[in-house]
mmCIF file of C-alpha atoms in Angstrom:
data_model
loop_
_atom_site.group_PDB
_atom_site.id
_atom_site.type_symbol
_atom_site.label_atom_id
_atom_site.label_comp_id
_atom_site.label_asym_id
_atom_site.label_seq_id
_atom_site.Cartn_x
_atom_site.Cartn_y
_atom_site.Cartn_z
ATOM 1 C CA MET T 1 107.024 99.181 87.638
ATOM 2 C CA THR T 2 103.741 97.900 89.007
ATOM 3 C CA SER T 3 102.839 99.525 92.326
ATOM 4 C CA SER T 4 102.017 96.565 94.505
ATOM 5 C CA PRO T 5 102.126 95.979 98.269
ATOM 6 C CA GLY T 6 103.226 92.397 98.932
ATOM 7 C CA SER T 7 101.497 89.744 96.856
ATOM 8 C CA ASP T 8 98.650 91.965 95.526
ATOM 9 C CA ALA T 9 99.905 91.555 91.941
ATOM 10 C CA VAL T 10 98.812 87.887 91.881
ATOM 11 C CA VAL T 11 95.512 88.162 93.800
ATOM 12 C CA PRO T 12 92.309 88.458 91.723
ATOM 13 C CA CYS T 13 90.610 91.836 91.905
ATOM 14 C CA ASP T 14 86.934 92.815 92.016
ATOM 15 C CA LEU T 15 87.138 95.526 89.348
ATOM 16 C CA ARG T 16 89.834 96.470 86.845
ATOM 17 C CA LEU T 17 89.996 99.834 85.065
ATOM 18 C CA ARG T 18 92.229 99.024 82.127
ATOM 19 C CA ASP T 19 94.357 101.581 80.274
ATOM 20 C CA VAL T 20 93.762 104.849 82.098
ATOM 21 C CA THR T 21 95.684 108.108 82.185
ATOM 22 C CA LEU T 22 96.468 109.487 85.637
ATOM 23 C CA ALA T 23 96.547 113.228 86.411
ATOM 24 C CA GLU T 24 100.340 113.373 86.076
ATOM 25 C CA GLY T 25 100.124 111.883 82.572
ATOM 26 C CA ARG T 26 101.169 108.333 83.461
ATOM 27 C CA ARG T 27 99.303 105.428 81.791
ATOM 28 C CA ALA T 28 98.263 102.587 84.079
ATOM 29 C CA THR T 29 95.732 99.863 84.800
ATOM 30 C CA ILE T 30 93.960 100.117 88.150
ATOM 31 C CA ASP T 31 92.958 97.030 90.136
ATOM 32 C CA ILE T 32 90.331 97.501 92.858
ATOM 33 C CA ARG T 33 89.672 95.062 95.668
ATOM 34 C CA ASP T 34 87.465 95.338 98.771
ATOM 35 C CA GLY T 35 86.562 98.933 97.990
ATOM 36 C CA ARG T 36 90.144 100.160 97.721
ATOM 37 C CA VAL T 37 92.775 100.652 95.061
ATOM 38 C CA ALA T 38 94.892 97.498 95.225
ATOM 39 C CA VAL T 39 97.469 97.939 92.455
ATOM 40 C CA LEU T 40 98.487 100.406 89.758
ATOM 41 C CA HIS T 41 99.915 98.285 86.923
ATOM 42 C CA ASP T 42 102.304 99.761 84.392
ATOM 43 C CA PRO T 43 101.462 99.239 80.691
ATOM 44 C CA GLY T 44 102.437 95.737 79.597
ATOM 45 C CA ALA T 45 102.648 94.323 83.134
ATOM 46 C CA PRO T 46 101.162 90.827 83.603
ATOM 47 C CA LEU T 47 97.620 91.042 84.974
ATOM 48 C CA PRO T 48 96.000 88.566 87.377
ATOM 49 C CA PRO T 49 92.348 87.550 86.970
ATOM 50 C CA ALA T 50 89.638 90.183 87.502
ATOM 51 C CA ALA T 51 85.946 89.693 88.226
ATOM 52 C CA ARG T 52 85.112 92.609 85.942
ATOM 53 C CA THR T 53 87.206 94.679 83.532
ATOM 54 C CA ILE T 54 86.342 98.052 82.020
ATOM 55 C CA ASN T 55 88.647 99.181 79.225
ATOM 56 C CA LEU T 56 88.831 102.973 79.350
ATOM 57 C CA GLY T 57 91.071 103.456 76.335
ATOM 58 C CA GLY T 58 93.310 106.084 77.901
ATOM 59 C CA ALA T 59 90.570 108.094 79.653
ATOM 60 C CA LEU T 60 91.725 110.482 82.374
ATOM 61 C CA VAL T 61 91.043 109.058 85.844
ATOM 62 C CA LEU T 62 90.974 111.272 88.940
ATOM 63 C CA PRO T 63 90.040 110.696 92.579
ATOM 64 C CA GLY T 64 86.386 111.278 93.440
ATOM 65 C CA LEU T 65 85.637 114.950 94.099
ATOM 66 C CA ALA T 66 84.826 116.411 97.517
ATOM 67 C CA ASP T 67 82.190 119.090 98.135
ATOM 68 C CA GLY T 68 83.157 120.781 101.383
ATOM 69 C CA HIS T 69 79.946 122.744 101.983
ATOM 70 C CA VAL T 70 76.368 121.990 100.948
ATOM 71 C CA HIS T 71 72.901 122.231 102.538
ATOM 72 C CA LEU T 72 71.094 118.988 101.719
ATOM 73 C CA ASP T 73 68.200 119.699 104.061
ATOM 74 C CA LYS T 74 67.269 122.994 102.363
ATOM 75 C CA CYS T 75 67.153 121.764 98.767
ATOM 76 C CA LEU T 76 63.842 121.999 96.860
ATOM 77 C CA LEU T 77 64.881 120.142 93.703
ATOM 78 C CA GLY T 78 62.029 118.095 92.290
ATOM 79 C CA LEU T 79 59.402 120.225 94.026
ATOM 80 C CA ALA T 80 57.227 122.957 92.537
ATOM 81 C CA TRP T 81 59.142 126.065 91.436
ATOM 82 C CA ARG T 82 59.442 128.635 94.195
ATOM 83 C CA PRO T 83 60.426 132.140 93.037
ATOM 84 C CA HIS T 84 63.401 133.571 94.894
ATOM 85 C CA ARG T 85 62.027 136.287 97.182
ATOM 86 C CA ALA T 86 64.329 137.359 100.002
ATOM 87 C CA GLN T 87 67.098 139.810 99.214
ATOM 88 C CA GLY T 88 69.628 141.742 101.248
ATOM 89 C CA SER T 89 70.756 140.751 104.709
ATOM 90 C CA VAL T 90 71.394 137.278 106.082
ATOM 91 C CA ARG T 91 68.802 138.009 108.758
ATOM 92 C CA ALA T 92 66.130 138.784 106.108
ATOM 93 C CA ILE T 93 66.762 135.514 104.251
ATOM 94 C CA ILE T 94 66.623 133.546 107.510
ATOM 95 C CA ALA T 95 63.220 135.094 108.282
ATOM 96 C CA ASP T 96 61.907 134.305 104.777
ATOM 97 C CA GLU T 97 63.091 130.691 105.018
ATOM 98 C CA LYS T 98 61.524 130.174 108.437
ATOM 99 C CA ALA T 99 58.202 131.605 107.233
ATOM 100 C CA PHE T 100 58.290 129.178 104.282
ATOM 101 C CA ARG T 101 58.933 126.226 106.599
ATOM 102 C CA ARG T 102 56.094 127.155 108.927
ATOM 103 C CA THR T 103 53.575 127.072 106.086
ATOM 104 C CA THR T 104 54.912 124.247 103.899
ATOM 105 C CA ARG T 105 55.470 120.578 104.615
ATOM 106 C CA VAL T 106 58.419 119.634 102.417
ATOM 107 C CA PRO T 107 59.621 115.980 102.378
ATOM 108 C CA LEU T 108 63.242 117.094 102.271
ATOM 109 C CA ALA T 109 65.151 113.826 102.525
ATOM 110 C CA ALA T 110 62.672 111.999 100.302
ATOM 111 C CA GLN T 111 62.814 114.459 97.413
ATOM 112 C CA GLY T 112 65.031 117.531 97.500
ATOM 113 C CA ALA T 113 68.083 116.070 99.243
ATOM 114 C CA GLU T 114 67.848 112.762 97.399
ATOM 115 C CA ALA T 115 67.606 114.522 94.025
ATOM 116 C CA LEU T 116 70.586 116.682 94.903
ATOM 117 C CA LEU T 117 72.708 113.675 95.896
ATOM 118 C CA GLU T 118 71.919 111.981 92.597
ATOM 119 C CA ARG T 119 73.022 115.059 90.625
ATOM 120 C CA MET T 120 76.182 115.411 92.661
ATOM 121 C CA LEU T 121 77.138 111.767 92.161
ATOM 122 C CA ARG T 122 76.624 112.050 88.388
ATOM 123 C CA GLY T 123 78.976 115.055 88.454
ATOM 124 C CA GLY T 124 81.750 113.101 90.171
ATOM 125 C CA THR T 125 81.202 114.113 93.805
ATOM 126 C CA THR T 126 81.742 111.100 96.054
ATOM 127 C CA SER T 127 82.156 112.864 99.410
ATOM 128 C CA LEU T 128 80.603 115.943 100.981
ATOM 129 C CA ARG T 129 80.041 117.937 104.141
ATOM 130 C CA THR T 130 76.448 119.056 104.690
ATOM 131 C CA HIS T 131 75.218 121.652 107.155
ATOM 132 C CA VAL T 132 71.866 120.731 108.726
ATOM 133 C CA ASP T 133 69.692 123.419 110.296
ATOM 134 C CA ILE T 134 69.122 123.262 114.049
ATOM 135 C CA ASP T 135 66.731 126.058 115.067
ATOM 136 C CA ASP T 136 63.434 126.728 116.821
ATOM 137 C CA VAL T 137 61.436 125.590 113.762
ATOM 138 C CA THR T 138 63.311 122.490 112.607
ATOM 139 C CA ARG T 139 64.634 121.486 116.050
ATOM 140 C CA LEU T 140 66.188 118.026 115.400
ATOM 141 C CA ASP T 141 63.795 116.919 112.645
ATOM 142 C CA HIS T 142 66.054 117.810 109.699
ATOM 143 C CA LEU T 143 68.983 116.088 111.375
ATOM 144 C CA ALA T 144 66.991 112.866 111.790
ATOM 145 C CA GLN T 145 66.109 112.917 108.088
ATOM 146 C CA ILE T 146 69.684 113.521 106.965
ATOM 147 C CA LEU T 147 71.074 110.851 109.296
ATOM 148 C CA ASP T 148 68.679 108.391 107.656
ATOM 149 C CA LEU T 149 69.722 109.617 104.210
ATOM 150 C CA ARG T 150 73.405 109.198 105.094
ATOM 151 C CA ALA T 151 72.801 105.599 106.115
ATOM 152 C CA ARG T 152 70.970 104.838 102.861
ATOM 153 C CA TRP T 153 73.715 106.433 100.757
ATOM 154 C CA SER T 154 76.683 105.041 102.666
ATOM 155 C CA ASP T 155 77.661 102.725 99.805
ATOM 156 C CA ARG T 156 77.884 105.635 97.331
ATOM 157 C CA MET T 157 78.700 108.828 99.214
ATOM 158 C CA GLN T 158 80.808 109.797 102.198
ATOM 159 C CA ILE T 159 78.694 112.334 104.116
ATOM 160 C CA GLN T 160 79.832 114.466 107.050
ATOM 161 C CA ILE T 161 77.129 116.331 108.992
ATOM 162 C CA VAL T 162 77.466 119.720 110.682
ATOM 163 C CA ALA T 163 74.864 120.689 113.298
ATOM 164 C CA PHE T 164 74.240 124.232 112.046
ATOM 165 C CA PRO T 165 72.541 127.003 114.111
ATOM 166 C CA GLN T 166 70.922 128.840 111.162
ATOM 167 C CA SER T 167 69.089 131.307 113.468
ATOM 168 C CA GLY T 168 72.034 131.878 115.790
ATOM 169 C CA ILE T 169 72.602 130.468 119.263
ATOM 170 C CA LEU T 170 72.279 133.202 121.873
ATOM 171 C CA GLY T 171 69.226 134.761 120.245
ATOM 172 C CA CYS T 172 67.426 131.444 119.729
ATOM 173 C CA PRO T 173 67.078 129.857 123.201
ATOM 174 C CA PRO T 174 66.509 126.161 122.321
ATOM 175 C CA VAL T 175 69.524 125.946 120.025
ATOM 176 C CA ALA T 176 72.416 125.473 122.472
ATOM 177 C CA GLY T 177 70.755 122.408 123.980
ATOM 178 C CA ASP T 178 69.680 121.094 120.582
ATOM 179 C CA LEU T 179 73.249 121.377 119.245
ATOM 180 C CA ASP T 180 74.415 119.275 122.180
ATOM 181 C CA ALA T 181 71.714 116.707 121.415
ATOM 182 C CA ALA T 182 72.571 116.768 117.693
ATOM 183 C CA LEU T 183 76.157 115.795 118.408
ATOM 184 C CA ARG T 184 74.929 112.927 120.591
ATOM 185 C CA MET T 185 72.603 111.813 117.752
ATOM 186 C CA GLY T 186 75.460 111.488 115.285
ATOM 187 C CA ALA T 187 76.370 114.896 113.823
ATOM 188 C CA ASP T 188 80.120 114.999 113.152
ATOM 189 C CA LEU T 189 80.791 118.706 113.683
ATOM 190 C CA VAL T 190 79.305 121.695 115.471
ATOM 191 C CA GLY T 191 78.596 124.811 113.428
ATOM 192 C CA GLY T 192 78.325 128.511 114.106
ATOM 193 C CA LEU T 193 76.925 131.563 112.337
ATOM 194 C CA ASP T 194 78.060 135.204 112.313
ATOM 195 C CA PRO T 195 78.829 135.638 116.031
ATOM 196 C CA VAL T 196 78.634 139.436 115.679
ATOM 197 C CA GLY T 197 76.129 139.923 112.854
ATOM 198 C CA ILE T 198 73.493 137.480 114.096
ATOM 199 C CA ASP T 199 74.119 136.989 117.828
ATOM 200 C CA GLY T 200 75.796 140.317 118.564
ATOM 201 C CA ASP T 201 78.290 138.698 120.913
ATOM 202 C CA ARG T 202 81.428 137.248 119.350
ATOM 203 C CA ASP T 203 82.895 135.715 122.464
ATOM 204 C CA GLY T 204 79.598 134.463 123.872
ATOM 205 C CA HIS T 205 78.804 132.653 120.615
ATOM 206 C CA LEU T 206 82.292 131.172 120.255
ATOM 207 C CA ASP T 207 82.336 130.100 123.910
ATOM 208 C CA ILE T 208 79.373 127.799 123.250
ATOM 209 C CA VAL T 209 80.666 126.444 119.943
ATOM 210 C CA PHE T 210 84.149 125.605 121.238
ATOM 211 C CA ALA T 211 82.788 124.173 124.512
ATOM 212 C CA LEU T 212 80.530 121.801 122.550
ATOM 213 C CA ALA T 213 83.414 120.749 120.295
ATOM 214 C CA GLU T 214 85.651 119.990 123.257
ATOM 215 C CA ARG T 215 82.868 118.169 125.142
ATOM 216 C CA HIS T 216 82.066 115.880 122.207
ATOM 217 C CA GLY T 217 85.488 115.652 120.583
ATOM 218 C CA SER T 218 84.028 117.070 117.367
ATOM 219 C CA GLY T 219 85.287 119.424 114.698
ATOM 220 C CA ILE T 220 83.961 122.940 114.038
ATOM 221 C CA ASP T 221 82.705 124.626 110.860
ATOM 222 C CA ILE T 222 81.533 128.237 111.233
ATOM 223 C CA HIS T 223 79.619 130.248 108.620
ATOM 224 C CA LEU T 224 81.090 133.738 108.599
ATOM 225 C CA HIS T 225 79.328 136.292 106.410
ATOM 226 C CA ASP T 226 80.356 139.232 108.627
ATOM 227 C CA GLY T 227 82.544 141.680 106.713
ATOM 228 C CA GLY T 228 84.867 144.516 107.641
ATOM 229 C CA GLU T 229 86.821 144.677 110.875
ATOM 230 C CA ALA T 230 84.187 142.620 112.726
ATOM 231 C CA GLY T 231 84.696 139.747 110.297
ATOM 232 C CA LEU T 232 88.471 139.980 110.308
ATOM 233 C CA ASP T 233 88.541 140.136 114.118
ATOM 234 C CA THR T 234 86.314 137.057 114.291
ATOM 235 C CA ILE T 235 88.640 135.130 111.975
ATOM 236 C CA ALA T 236 91.584 136.015 114.217
ATOM 237 C CA ALA T 237 89.597 135.016 117.319
ATOM 238 C CA ILE T 238 88.651 131.639 115.824
ATOM 239 C CA ALA T 239 92.304 130.975 114.958
ATOM 240 C CA ALA T 240 93.436 131.902 118.484
ATOM 241 C CA ARG T 241 90.805 129.725 120.133
ATOM 242 C CA THR T 242 91.648 126.811 117.818
ATOM 243 C CA ALA T 243 95.300 126.984 118.793
ATOM 244 C CA ALA T 244 94.483 127.286 122.509
ATOM 245 C CA ALA T 245 92.094 124.301 122.392
ATOM 246 C CA GLY T 246 94.485 122.107 120.393
ATOM 247 C CA LEU T 247 91.908 121.743 117.619
ATOM 248 C CA GLY T 248 94.327 122.322 114.758
ATOM 249 C CA GLY T 249 93.208 120.559 111.575
ATOM 250 C CA ARG T 250 89.617 120.288 112.846
ATOM 251 C CA VAL T 251 88.280 123.821 112.340
ATOM 252 C CA THR T 252 86.935 125.396 109.145
ATOM 253 C CA ILE T 253 85.694 128.910 108.457
ATOM 254 C CA SER T 254 83.126 128.829 105.671
ATOM 255 C CA HIS T 255 82.738 131.839 103.365
ATOM 256 C CA ALA T 256 85.056 134.217 105.291
ATOM 257 C CA PHE T 257 83.792 137.128 103.179
ATOM 258 C CA ALA T 258 85.814 139.637 105.211
ATOM 259 C CA LEU T 259 89.017 138.331 103.614
ATOM 260 C CA ALA T 260 87.904 139.967 100.356
ATOM 261 C CA GLU T 261 88.177 143.343 102.087
ATOM 262 C CA ALA T 262 91.597 142.837 103.681
ATOM 263 C CA ASP T 263 94.641 144.632 102.313
ATOM 264 C CA ASP T 264 97.721 142.541 101.634
ATOM 265 C CA LEU T 265 99.311 143.358 104.982
ATOM 266 C CA GLN T 266 96.175 142.295 106.870
ATOM 267 C CA LEU T 267 95.840 139.217 104.698
ATOM 268 C CA GLY T 268 99.410 138.159 105.398
ATOM 269 C CA ARG T 269 98.915 138.567 109.141
ATOM 270 C CA ILE T 270 95.637 136.637 109.147
ATOM 271 C CA ALA T 271 97.093 133.881 106.948
ATOM 272 C CA GLU T 272 99.953 133.452 109.393
ATOM 273 C CA GLY T 273 97.459 132.982 112.235
ATOM 274 C CA LEU T 274 95.329 130.534 110.266
ATOM 275 C CA ASN T 275 98.367 128.471 109.296
ATOM 276 C CA ARG T 276 99.754 128.444 112.812
ATOM 277 C CA ALA T 277 96.410 127.319 114.265
ATOM 278 C CA GLY T 278 95.570 124.829 111.502
ATOM 279 C CA VAL T 279 92.325 126.465 110.321
ATOM 280 C CA ALA T 280 90.995 125.934 106.785
ATOM 281 C CA ILE T 281 88.901 128.257 104.613
ATOM 282 C CA LEU T 282 85.916 127.034 102.600
ATOM 283 C CA SER T 283 84.635 129.055 99.639
ATOM 284 C CA SER T 284 81.798 128.550 97.170
ATOM 285 C CA VAL T 285 83.520 131.093 94.862
ATOM 286 C CA PRO T 286 80.507 133.431 95.092
ATOM 287 C CA GLY T 287 79.620 136.252 92.728
ATOM 288 C CA GLY T 288 79.749 139.883 93.780
ATOM 289 C CA ARG T 289 82.582 141.503 95.673
ATOM 290 C CA ARG T 290 82.873 139.194 98.671
ATOM 291 C CA CYS T 291 84.855 136.237 97.372
ATOM 292 C CA PRO T 292 88.081 135.640 99.334
ATOM 293 C CA PRO T 293 91.244 136.033 97.224
ATOM 294 C CA ILE T 294 91.704 132.305 96.649
ATOM 295 C CA PRO T 295 94.952 132.378 94.592
ATOM 296 C CA ARG T 296 96.578 134.735 97.118
ATOM 297 C CA LEU T 297 95.498 132.555 100.047
ATOM 298 C CA ARG T 298 97.007 129.570 98.258
ATOM 299 C CA ASP T 299 100.281 131.479 97.834
ATOM 300 C CA LEU T 300 100.238 132.228 101.570
ATOM 301 C CA GLY T 301 99.815 128.537 102.384
ATOM 302 C CA VAL T 302 96.230 128.697 103.655
ATOM 303 C CA PRO T 303 94.293 125.500 102.831
ATOM 304 C CA VAL T 304 91.222 126.396 100.760
ATOM 305 C CA CYS T 305 88.433 123.963 99.851
ATOM 306 C CA PHE T 306 85.457 124.487 97.531
ATOM 307 C CA GLY T 307 81.770 123.793 98.127
ATOM 308 C CA THR T 308 78.472 124.364 96.363
ATOM 309 C CA ASP T 309 76.676 126.010 99.322
ATOM 310 C CA ASN T 310 72.966 126.474 98.498
ATOM 311 C CA VAL T 311 71.197 124.682 95.642
ATOM 312 C CA ARG T 312 67.621 125.563 94.571
ATOM 313 C CA ASP T 313 66.450 126.736 97.971
ATOM 314 C CA CYS T 314 65.340 129.884 99.785
ATOM 315 C CA TRP T 315 68.895 131.237 99.663
ATOM 316 C CA ASN T 316 69.808 130.594 96.051
ATOM 317 C CA PRO T 317 67.752 129.424 93.034
ATOM 318 C CA ALA T 318 70.861 128.175 91.188
ATOM 319 C CA THR T 319 71.612 124.513 90.436
ATOM 320 C CA VAL T 320 75.399 124.463 90.003
ATOM 321 C CA THR T 321 76.106 121.168 91.734
ATOM 322 C CA GLY T 322 79.369 119.892 90.220
ATOM 323 C CA MET T 323 82.813 120.561 91.624
ATOM 324 C CA VAL T 324 84.264 120.728 88.098
ATOM 325 C CA ASP T 325 81.873 123.636 87.518
ATOM 326 C CA ARG T 326 82.992 125.195 90.797
ATOM 327 C CA ALA T 327 86.643 124.990 89.694
ATOM 328 C CA GLN T 328 85.713 126.615 86.377
ATOM 329 C CA LEU T 329 83.993 129.454 88.282
ATOM 330 C CA ALA T 330 87.248 130.053 90.152
ATOM 331 C CA ALA T 331 89.211 130.039 86.890
ATOM 332 C CA TYR T 332 86.833 132.623 85.422
ATOM 333 C CA ARG T 333 86.666 134.813 88.527
ATOM 334 C CA PHE T 334 90.442 135.012 89.009
ATOM 335 C CA ASP T 335 91.385 134.971 85.308
ATOM 336 C CA LEU T 336 93.365 131.732 85.593
ATOM 337 C CA ARG T 337 94.386 130.513 82.131
ATOM 338 C CA THR T 338 97.677 128.616 82.138
ATOM 339 C CA ASP T 339 97.731 124.837 82.453
ATOM 340 C CA GLY T 340 99.519 125.121 85.792
ATOM 341 C CA GLU T 341 96.928 127.518 87.215
ATOM 342 C CA LEU T 342 94.035 125.415 85.970
ATOM 343 C CA ALA T 343 95.481 122.106 87.159
ATOM 344 C CA ALA T 344 95.963 123.600 90.635
ATOM 345 C CA LEU T 345 92.180 124.068 90.877
ATOM 346 C CA LEU T 346 91.858 120.308 91.315
ATOM 347 C CA ASP T 347 93.494 120.559 94.753
ATOM 348 C CA PRO T 348 90.568 122.352 96.536
ATOM 349 C CA VAL T 349 88.251 119.467 95.578
ATOM 350 C CA THR T 350 90.650 116.519 96.077
ATOM 351 C CA THR T 351 93.912 116.710 98.025
ATOM 352 C CA VAL T 352 93.078 119.658 100.297
ATOM 353 C CA PRO T 353 89.689 118.399 101.568
ATOM 354 C CA ALA T 354 91.205 114.936 102.086
ATOM 355 C CA ARG T 355 93.955 116.485 104.209
ATOM 356 C CA VAL T 356 92.057 119.117 106.203
ATOM 357 C CA LEU T 357 88.407 117.972 106.182
ATOM 358 C CA GLY T 358 88.805 114.202 106.034
ATOM 359 C CA LEU T 359 86.725 114.070 102.845
ATOM 360 C CA GLY T 360 87.482 111.757 99.943
ATOM 361 C CA PRO T 361 90.560 109.723 99.121
ATOM 362 C CA GLY T 362 92.275 112.768 97.590
ATOM 363 C CA VAL T 363 94.579 110.579 95.487
ATOM 364 C CA VAL T 364 94.631 107.573 93.176
ATOM 365 C CA ALA T 365 97.100 105.290 94.945
ATOM 366 C CA PRO T 366 97.325 101.764 96.389
ATOM 367 C CA GLY T 367 95.455 101.635 99.678
ATOM 368 C CA ALA T 368 93.260 104.646 98.956
ATOM 369 C CA ARG T 369 89.480 104.308 98.952
ATOM 370 C CA ALA T 370 88.393 103.459 95.420
ATOM 371 C CA ASP T 371 86.392 106.606 94.669
ATOM 372 C CA LEU T 372 87.421 107.224 91.051
ATOM 373 C CA ILE T 373 86.044 109.253 88.138
ATOM 374 C CA ALA T 374 86.940 109.051 84.441
ATOM 375 C CA PHE T 375 86.755 111.760 81.753
ATOM 376 C CA ARG T 376 87.157 111.818 77.979
ATOM 377 C CA ALA T 377 90.013 114.298 78.307
ATOM 378 C CA GLY T 378 93.770 114.380 78.056
ATOM 379 C CA SER T 379 94.387 116.584 81.094
ATOM 380 C CA VAL T 380 92.872 118.262 84.154
ATOM 381 C CA PRO T 381 92.826 121.726 82.491
ATOM 382 C CA GLN T 382 90.733 120.321 79.633
ATOM 383 C CA VAL T 383 88.216 118.855 82.098
ATOM 384 C CA ILE T 384 87.855 122.217 83.863
ATOM 385 C CA VAL T 385 87.610 124.572 80.893
ATOM 386 C CA GLU T 386 85.169 122.266 79.081
ATOM 387 C CA ARG T 387 83.209 121.667 82.313
ATOM 388 C CA GLN T 388 83.117 117.978 81.540
ATOM 389 C CA ALA T 389 80.918 115.445 83.289
ATOM 390 C CA PRO T 390 82.606 112.136 84.113
ATOM 391 C CA VAL T 391 81.862 109.163 81.886
ATOM 392 C CA LEU T 392 82.428 106.742 84.764
ATOM 393 C CA VAL T 393 82.035 107.123 88.528
ATOM 394 C CA VAL T 394 83.292 104.413 90.873
ATOM 395 C CA ALA T 395 82.255 104.823 94.510
ATOM 396 C CA ARG T 396 83.817 102.599 97.164
ATOM 397 C CA GLY T 397 84.942 100.194 94.467
ATOM 398 C CA THR T 398 81.543 99.825 92.789
ATOM 399 C CA VAL T 399 80.456 101.376 89.487
ATOM 400 C CA ALA T 400 77.857 104.021 90.399
ATOM 401 C CA VAL T 401 77.599 105.909 87.080
ATOM 402 C CA ASP T 402 78.529 104.420 83.692
ATOM 403 C CA ARG T 403 78.364 106.528 80.533
ATOM 404 C CA HIS T 404 81.634 105.411 79.002
ATOM 405 C CA GLY T 405 79.986 103.227 76.361
ATOM 406 C CA ALA T 406 82.099 100.079 76.628
ATOM 407 C CA ALA T 407 80.793 96.809 78.006
ATOM 408 C CA ALA T 408 82.793 95.089 80.693
ATOM 409 C CA GLY T 409 85.802 93.554 79.045
ATOM 410 C CA GLY T 410 84.840 95.123 75.708
ATOM 411 C CA PRO T 411 86.697 97.511 73.423
ATOM 412 C CA PRO T 412 87.532 101.078 74.459
ATOM 413 C CA PRO T 413 84.973 103.806 73.698
#
């Protein structure tokens, strides 16, 4: 039966995606109107007029993908190659990055960030959360650039902004005030960074972060590289503070490397606290030994989202920008091979970020924002293991990327 609220089945649509395969295997035709999915027609159902029709010939259509953690303002794509220098501690990389900024004028929003957004869109990302540095070097300059970029990309990309204290808060005197100003300027969330490892004062750091969130009614996203008992204790403290402040569903811990060191008893206890408080975990599925046990966290009910983290910058020279690639990294890292295991890797880049981060439509359904991507594949597992790029990207109801090879109204590819 055609899925249709009220009289939608007889109202002309702006864009029709004819003959698609949905993730569950169902064939349908998708009508889009005013930037949203209007109707899912069953095969053979009568179709009203459409301003434009694209026949996809059974291509797999998924909701646009969400990148829960990226650093647009750091990206050096399109600029001269810079060898990766800093190694070791977070503090050492911060110092190297600040030295680079002091001696180099980089037009971040004009080149690096813009180039990164274009790559991400071509890979099927239609929503993201970016962390923007607020420190004694950048002050609010990076934020101003990224706010301008968000406005210019608003028709193609949903962008959330985290005011991120890359050099800490307590040890970098201007930052507390600048974070407050950043939230007034338009940042959506307040960030934090290694309360013990960088600032040396877990409670002092968290006091400021949670006070800012409550003052501005914002969410929180904290980078946590700290490992061992210090990291695990900080995770528990963030969960407790979230519950006490009534911020459930609005707090994310990014990286959470300490979870990789927890035994199963500790992990179960921490997962219970995270679930009770409504705190999500964000992972870039990093190499090395510090990747949280993502399949186990999923089994314990903890919401996990994926993000790219750093792209061609002072932290990482890599250019893995697609969330399909990120899902494939998780499949490889955790030896996930069955169709069920592989298909479940779609959740951290669609349904979970929609539910816990407010990113993306998360589903293909009437009423959802029309962020849609199409692949020449028969199933989600095939997309992931072949690391496919989408042949069509629709953002807010408008075709943003078209590689499918069929003219509007023409034959299937």
